[in-house]
Each structure stands twice: as C-alpha cells, then as structure tokens.
PDB file of C-alpha atoms in Angstrom:
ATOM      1  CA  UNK A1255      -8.481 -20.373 -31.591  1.00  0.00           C
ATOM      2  CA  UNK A1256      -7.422 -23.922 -32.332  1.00  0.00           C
ATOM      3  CA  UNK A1257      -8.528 -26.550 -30.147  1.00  0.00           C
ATOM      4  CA  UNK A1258      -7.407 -30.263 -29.407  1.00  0.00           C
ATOM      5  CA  UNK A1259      -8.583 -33.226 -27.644  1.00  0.00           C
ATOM      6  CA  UNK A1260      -6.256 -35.566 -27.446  1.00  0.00           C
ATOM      7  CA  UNK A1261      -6.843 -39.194 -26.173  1.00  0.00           C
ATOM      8  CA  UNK A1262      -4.191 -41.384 -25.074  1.00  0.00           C
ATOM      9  CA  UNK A1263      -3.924 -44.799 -24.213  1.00  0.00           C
ATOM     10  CA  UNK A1264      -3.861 -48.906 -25.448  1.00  0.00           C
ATOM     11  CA  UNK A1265      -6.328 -50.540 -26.355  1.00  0.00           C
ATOM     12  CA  UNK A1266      -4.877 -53.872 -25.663  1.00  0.00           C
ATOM     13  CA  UNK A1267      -4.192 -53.238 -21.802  1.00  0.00           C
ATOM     14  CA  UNK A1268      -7.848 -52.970 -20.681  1.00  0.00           C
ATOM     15  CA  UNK A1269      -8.680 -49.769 -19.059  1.00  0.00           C
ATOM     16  CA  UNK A1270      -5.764 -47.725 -21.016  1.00  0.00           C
ATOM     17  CA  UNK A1271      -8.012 -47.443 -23.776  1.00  0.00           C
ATOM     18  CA  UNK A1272     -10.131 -45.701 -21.390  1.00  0.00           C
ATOM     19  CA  UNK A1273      -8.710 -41.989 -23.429  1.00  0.00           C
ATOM     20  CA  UNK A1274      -8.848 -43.692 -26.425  1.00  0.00           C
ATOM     21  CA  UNK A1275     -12.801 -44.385 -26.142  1.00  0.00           C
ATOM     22  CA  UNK A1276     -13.913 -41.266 -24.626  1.00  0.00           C
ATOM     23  CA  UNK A1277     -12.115 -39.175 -28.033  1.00  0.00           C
ATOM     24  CA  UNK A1278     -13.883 -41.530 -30.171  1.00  0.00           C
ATOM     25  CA  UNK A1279     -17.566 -40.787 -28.566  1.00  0.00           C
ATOM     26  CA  UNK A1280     -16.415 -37.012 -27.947  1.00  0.00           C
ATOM     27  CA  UNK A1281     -15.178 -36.893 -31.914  1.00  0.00           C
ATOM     28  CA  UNK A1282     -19.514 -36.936 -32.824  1.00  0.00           C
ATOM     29  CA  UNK A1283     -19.927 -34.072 -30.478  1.00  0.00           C
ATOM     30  CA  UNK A1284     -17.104 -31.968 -31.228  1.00  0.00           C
ATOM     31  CA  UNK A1285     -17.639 -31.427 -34.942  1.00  0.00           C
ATOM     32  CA  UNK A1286     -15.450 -29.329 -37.625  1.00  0.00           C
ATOM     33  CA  UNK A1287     -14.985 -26.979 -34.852  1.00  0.00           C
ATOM     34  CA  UNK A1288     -12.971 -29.058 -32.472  1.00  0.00           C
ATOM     35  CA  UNK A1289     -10.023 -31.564 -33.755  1.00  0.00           C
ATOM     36  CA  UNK A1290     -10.086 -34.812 -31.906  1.00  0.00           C
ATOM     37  CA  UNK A1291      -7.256 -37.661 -31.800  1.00  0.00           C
ATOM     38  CA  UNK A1292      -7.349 -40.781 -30.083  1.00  0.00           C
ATOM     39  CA  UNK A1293      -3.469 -42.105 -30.215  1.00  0.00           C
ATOM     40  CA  UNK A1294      -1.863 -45.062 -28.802  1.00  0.00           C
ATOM     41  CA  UNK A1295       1.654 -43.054 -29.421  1.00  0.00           C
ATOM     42  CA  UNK A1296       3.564 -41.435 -26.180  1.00  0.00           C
ATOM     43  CA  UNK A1297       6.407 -39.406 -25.703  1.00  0.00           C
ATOM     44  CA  UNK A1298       7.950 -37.519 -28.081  1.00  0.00           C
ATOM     45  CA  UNK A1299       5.629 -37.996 -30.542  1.00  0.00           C
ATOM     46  CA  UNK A1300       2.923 -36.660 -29.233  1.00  0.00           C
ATOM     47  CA  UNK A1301       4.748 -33.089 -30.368  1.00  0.00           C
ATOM     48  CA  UNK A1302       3.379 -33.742 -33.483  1.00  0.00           C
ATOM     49  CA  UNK A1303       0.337 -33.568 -32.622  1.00  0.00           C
ATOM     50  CA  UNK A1304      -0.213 -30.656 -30.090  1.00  0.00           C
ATOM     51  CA  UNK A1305       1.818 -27.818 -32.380  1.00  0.00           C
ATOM     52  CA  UNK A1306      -0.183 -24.885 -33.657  1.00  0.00           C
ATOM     53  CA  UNK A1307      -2.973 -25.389 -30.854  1.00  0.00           C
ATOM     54  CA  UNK A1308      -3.775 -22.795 -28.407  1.00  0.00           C
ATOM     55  CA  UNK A1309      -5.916 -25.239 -26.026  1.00  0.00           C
ATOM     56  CA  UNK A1310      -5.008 -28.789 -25.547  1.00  0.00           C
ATOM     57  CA  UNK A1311      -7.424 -31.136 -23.148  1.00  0.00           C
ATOM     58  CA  UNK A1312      -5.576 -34.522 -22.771  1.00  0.00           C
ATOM     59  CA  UNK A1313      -7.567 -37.859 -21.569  1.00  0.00           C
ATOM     60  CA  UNK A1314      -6.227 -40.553 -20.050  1.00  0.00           C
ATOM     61  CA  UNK A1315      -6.172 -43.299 -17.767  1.00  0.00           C
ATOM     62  CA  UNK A1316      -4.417 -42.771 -14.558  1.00  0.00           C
ATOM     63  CA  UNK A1317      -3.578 -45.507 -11.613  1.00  0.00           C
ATOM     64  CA  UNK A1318      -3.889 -42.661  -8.382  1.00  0.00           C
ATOM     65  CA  UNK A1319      -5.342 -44.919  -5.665  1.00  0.00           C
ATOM     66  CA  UNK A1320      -8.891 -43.570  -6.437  1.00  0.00           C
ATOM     67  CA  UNK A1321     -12.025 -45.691  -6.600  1.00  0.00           C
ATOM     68  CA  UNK A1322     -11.530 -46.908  -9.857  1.00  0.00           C
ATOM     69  CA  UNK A1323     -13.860 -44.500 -12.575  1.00  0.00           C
ATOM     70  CA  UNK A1324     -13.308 -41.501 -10.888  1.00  0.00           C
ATOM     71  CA  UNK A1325     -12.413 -38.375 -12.777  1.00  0.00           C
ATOM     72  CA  UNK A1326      -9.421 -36.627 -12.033  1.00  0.00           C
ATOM     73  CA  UNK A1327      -8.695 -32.865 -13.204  1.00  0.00           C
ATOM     74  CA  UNK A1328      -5.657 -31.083 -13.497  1.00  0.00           C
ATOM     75  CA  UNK A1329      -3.273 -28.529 -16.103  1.00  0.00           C
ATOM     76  CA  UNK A1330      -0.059 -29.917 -17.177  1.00  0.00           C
ATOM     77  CA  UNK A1331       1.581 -27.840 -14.151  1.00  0.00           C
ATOM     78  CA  UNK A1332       0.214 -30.629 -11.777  1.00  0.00           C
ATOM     79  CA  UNK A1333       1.321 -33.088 -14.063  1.00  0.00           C
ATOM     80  CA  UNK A1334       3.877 -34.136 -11.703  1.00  0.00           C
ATOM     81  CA  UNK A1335       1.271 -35.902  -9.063  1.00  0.00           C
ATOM     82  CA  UNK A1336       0.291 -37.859 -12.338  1.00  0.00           C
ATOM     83  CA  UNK A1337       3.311 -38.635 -14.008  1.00  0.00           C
ATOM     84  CA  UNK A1338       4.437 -41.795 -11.591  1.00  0.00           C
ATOM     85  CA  UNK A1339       0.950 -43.444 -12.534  1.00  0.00           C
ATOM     86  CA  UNK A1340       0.668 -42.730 -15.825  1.00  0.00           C
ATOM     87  CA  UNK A1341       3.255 -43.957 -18.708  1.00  0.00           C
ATOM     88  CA  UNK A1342       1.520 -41.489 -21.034  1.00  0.00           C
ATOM     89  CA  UNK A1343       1.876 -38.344 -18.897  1.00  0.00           C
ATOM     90  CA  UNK A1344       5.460 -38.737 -18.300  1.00  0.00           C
ATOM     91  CA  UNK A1345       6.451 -37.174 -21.121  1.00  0.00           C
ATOM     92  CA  UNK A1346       4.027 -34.624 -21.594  1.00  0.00           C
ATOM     93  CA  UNK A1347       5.768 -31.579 -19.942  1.00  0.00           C
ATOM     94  CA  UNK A1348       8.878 -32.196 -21.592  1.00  0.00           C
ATOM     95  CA  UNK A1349       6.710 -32.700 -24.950  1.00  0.00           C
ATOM     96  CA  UNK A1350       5.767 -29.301 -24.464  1.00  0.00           C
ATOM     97  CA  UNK A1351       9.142 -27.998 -23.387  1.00  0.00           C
ATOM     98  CA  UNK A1352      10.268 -29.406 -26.430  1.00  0.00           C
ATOM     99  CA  UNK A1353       8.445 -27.619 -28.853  1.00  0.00           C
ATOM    100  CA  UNK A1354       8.315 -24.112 -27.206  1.00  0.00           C
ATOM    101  CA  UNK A1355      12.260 -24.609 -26.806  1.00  0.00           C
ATOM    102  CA  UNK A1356      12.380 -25.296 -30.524  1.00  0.00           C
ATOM    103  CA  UNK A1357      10.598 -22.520 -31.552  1.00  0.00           C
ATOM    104  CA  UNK A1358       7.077 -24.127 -32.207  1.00  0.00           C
ATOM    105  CA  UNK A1359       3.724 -22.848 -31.424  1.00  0.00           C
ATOM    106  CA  UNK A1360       2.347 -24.527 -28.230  1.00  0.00           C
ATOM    107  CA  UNK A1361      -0.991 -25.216 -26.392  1.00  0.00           C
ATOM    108  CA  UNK A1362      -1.219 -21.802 -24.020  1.00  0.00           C
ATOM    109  CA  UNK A1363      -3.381 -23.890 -22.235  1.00  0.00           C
ATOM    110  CA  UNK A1364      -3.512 -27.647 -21.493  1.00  0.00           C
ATOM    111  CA  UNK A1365      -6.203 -29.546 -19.227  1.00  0.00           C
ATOM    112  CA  UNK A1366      -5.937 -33.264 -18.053  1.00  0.00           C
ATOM    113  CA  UNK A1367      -8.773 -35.312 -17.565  1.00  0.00           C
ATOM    114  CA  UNK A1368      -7.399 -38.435 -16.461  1.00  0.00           C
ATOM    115  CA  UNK A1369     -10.311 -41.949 -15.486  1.00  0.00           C
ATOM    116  CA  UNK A1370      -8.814 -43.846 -12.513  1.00  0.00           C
ATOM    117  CA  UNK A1371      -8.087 -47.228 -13.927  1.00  0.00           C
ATOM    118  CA  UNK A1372      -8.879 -50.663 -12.114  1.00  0.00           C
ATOM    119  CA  UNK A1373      -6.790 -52.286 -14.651  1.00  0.00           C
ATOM    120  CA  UNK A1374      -3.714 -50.846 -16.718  1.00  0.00           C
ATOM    121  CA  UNK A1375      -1.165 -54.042 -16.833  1.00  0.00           C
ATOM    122  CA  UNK A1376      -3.636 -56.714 -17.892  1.00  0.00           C
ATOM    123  CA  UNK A1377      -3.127 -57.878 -21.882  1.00  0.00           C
ATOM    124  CA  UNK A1378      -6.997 -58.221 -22.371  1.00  0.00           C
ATOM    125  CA  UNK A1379      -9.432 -55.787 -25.002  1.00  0.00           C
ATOM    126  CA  UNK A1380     -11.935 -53.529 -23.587  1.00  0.00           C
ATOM    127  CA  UNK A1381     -12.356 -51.664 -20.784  1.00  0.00           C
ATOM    128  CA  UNK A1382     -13.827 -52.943 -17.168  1.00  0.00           C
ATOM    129  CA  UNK A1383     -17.284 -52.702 -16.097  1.00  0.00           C
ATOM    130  CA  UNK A1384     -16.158 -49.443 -13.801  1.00  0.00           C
ATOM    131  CA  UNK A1385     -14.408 -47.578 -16.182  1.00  0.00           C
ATOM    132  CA  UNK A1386     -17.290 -48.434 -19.007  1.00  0.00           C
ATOM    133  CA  UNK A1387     -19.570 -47.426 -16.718  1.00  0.00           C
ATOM    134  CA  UNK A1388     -17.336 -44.003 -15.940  1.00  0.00           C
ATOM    135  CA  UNK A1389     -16.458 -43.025 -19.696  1.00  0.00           C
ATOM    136  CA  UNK A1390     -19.566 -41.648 -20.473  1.00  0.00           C
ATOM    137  CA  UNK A1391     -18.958 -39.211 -17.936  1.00  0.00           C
ATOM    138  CA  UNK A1392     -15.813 -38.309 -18.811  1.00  0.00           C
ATOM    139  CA  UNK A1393     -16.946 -37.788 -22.450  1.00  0.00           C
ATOM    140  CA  UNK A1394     -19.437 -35.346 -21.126  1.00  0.00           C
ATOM    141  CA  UNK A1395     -17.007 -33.486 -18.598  1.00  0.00           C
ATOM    142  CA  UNK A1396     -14.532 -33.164 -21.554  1.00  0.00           C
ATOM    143  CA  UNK A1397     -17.103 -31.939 -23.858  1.00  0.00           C
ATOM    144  CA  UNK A1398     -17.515 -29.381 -20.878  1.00  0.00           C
ATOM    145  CA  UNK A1399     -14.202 -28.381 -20.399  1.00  0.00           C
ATOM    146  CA  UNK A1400     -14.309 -27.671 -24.803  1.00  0.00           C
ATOM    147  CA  UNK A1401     -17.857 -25.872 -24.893  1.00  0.00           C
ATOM    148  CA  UNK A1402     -16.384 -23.856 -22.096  1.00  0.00           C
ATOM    149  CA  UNK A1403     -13.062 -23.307 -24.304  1.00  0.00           C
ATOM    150  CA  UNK A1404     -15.512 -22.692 -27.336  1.00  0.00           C
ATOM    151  CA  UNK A1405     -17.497 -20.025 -25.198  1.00  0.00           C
ATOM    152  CA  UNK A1406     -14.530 -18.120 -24.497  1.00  0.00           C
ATOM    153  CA  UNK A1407     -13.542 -17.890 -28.001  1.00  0.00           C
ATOM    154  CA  UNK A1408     -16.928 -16.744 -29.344  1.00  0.00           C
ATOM    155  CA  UNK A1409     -16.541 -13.680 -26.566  1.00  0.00           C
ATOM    156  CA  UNK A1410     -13.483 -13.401 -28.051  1.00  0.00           C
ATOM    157  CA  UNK A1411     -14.277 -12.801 -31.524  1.00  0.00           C
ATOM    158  CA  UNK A1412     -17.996 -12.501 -31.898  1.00  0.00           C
TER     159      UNK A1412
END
C-alpha cells in the first residue's frame, strides 16, 4: 500500500504555509515508508501527484470560523463544508474525479487535516504565533492518522 501526505499551501501568505510546514516536520518521521510533499501548486496539478496512491492525507489551512489553530478532520466527501474557505480544496474532488474518469489509479482513501488560519490574505512570511503554536499538533495528529494507515497495512500483509 502506497501512502501520501500531501501539504498544501503558500508560504508567502502567512498561515497558508501552515500544510506546507507540518509535511516538512512530518517528512523526518515518515521515512522511506511514507512519501511526503509539501506543494504550493493547486488544482489540476495536484493529479500529478496523488496517482498510484491508495491513501492520501491532505494538510491544509482552512478559514472555518474556528478559534484560529484548531484542527479540523474530514474525507474528501465532506470536502464541500471546506471548499468555500479553502482555495486549495476547491479543486480537490474534481482532481480526483479527474483521474479515476481518465482511467488512473486513485487514493481509495483520502483524509483532510485542515489548521484554522488567523491569517490567509496577508503578503507576509511565516506563520502566526497561533498556528506556530498549533502545527506541532497537527504534525503529530497526521503522523497518527499514517501510523494508523501503516498499522492496517502490516495486518494486511504481515
């Protein structure tokens, strides 16, 4: 089983490099056994990235009236209640759609942990005290969510 974490975001808008740092610090953890991207590419692009996975976990940033560092979970069914806050996650399920529509081997599984933002639409570098403060946590629930995804494989095929 082929797994992906995939970090999305910019690092020159503040805390929309929030999925961008957390893949970085995760990328240590995950060794040879887990591939790790941090991107600053959306949309249709991102196909290139997620074909020939079976597990995708996606991190982001997400503006959804939260206190801003909290951790939001969700698969890419719910991605609709993200996808008006989040430029990144727009595209996602039609990423996917994409790909399985042309034929390609997609993620049969795809988690979203997405860090309420305080600040998406500044121009500045580096992330605000809340969400610096946060992304430590979210590298540890993503490792989670992938030891958990690891787990299931080596039941799998011991």
């Amino acid at each position: 089983m082929r797994i992906l974490v995939l970090g999305l975001g910019n690092s020159l808008l503040r805390d929309d490099a929030v999925g961008l740092v957390v893949a970085e610090a995760l990328r240590d953890r995950a060794g040879p056994s887990v591939d790790v991207i941090a991107t600053e590419e959306s949309g249709l692009s991102l196909l290139d990235y997620v074909v020939g996975y079976d597990r995708l976990l996606v991190i982001d940033a997400v503006k959804a009236g939260s206190a801003p560092g909290t951790l939001h979970e969700f698969d890419v069914g719910d991605i609709r209640w993200a996808s008006t806050a989040n430029p990144h996650a727009t595209g996602l399920p039609e990423v996917l759609a994409l790909g399985s529509a042309l034929g390609s081997k997609m993620p049969g599984e795809v988690r979203v942990l997405a860090v309420e933002a305080q600040e998406i639409y500044e121009i500045k570098e580096g992330l605000t005290p809340a969400l610096a403060a946060a992304a430590p946590l979210a590298v540890d629930r993503a490792w989670e969510i992938v030891q958990g995804w690891i787990a299931d494989r080596q039941e799998r095929h011991p």
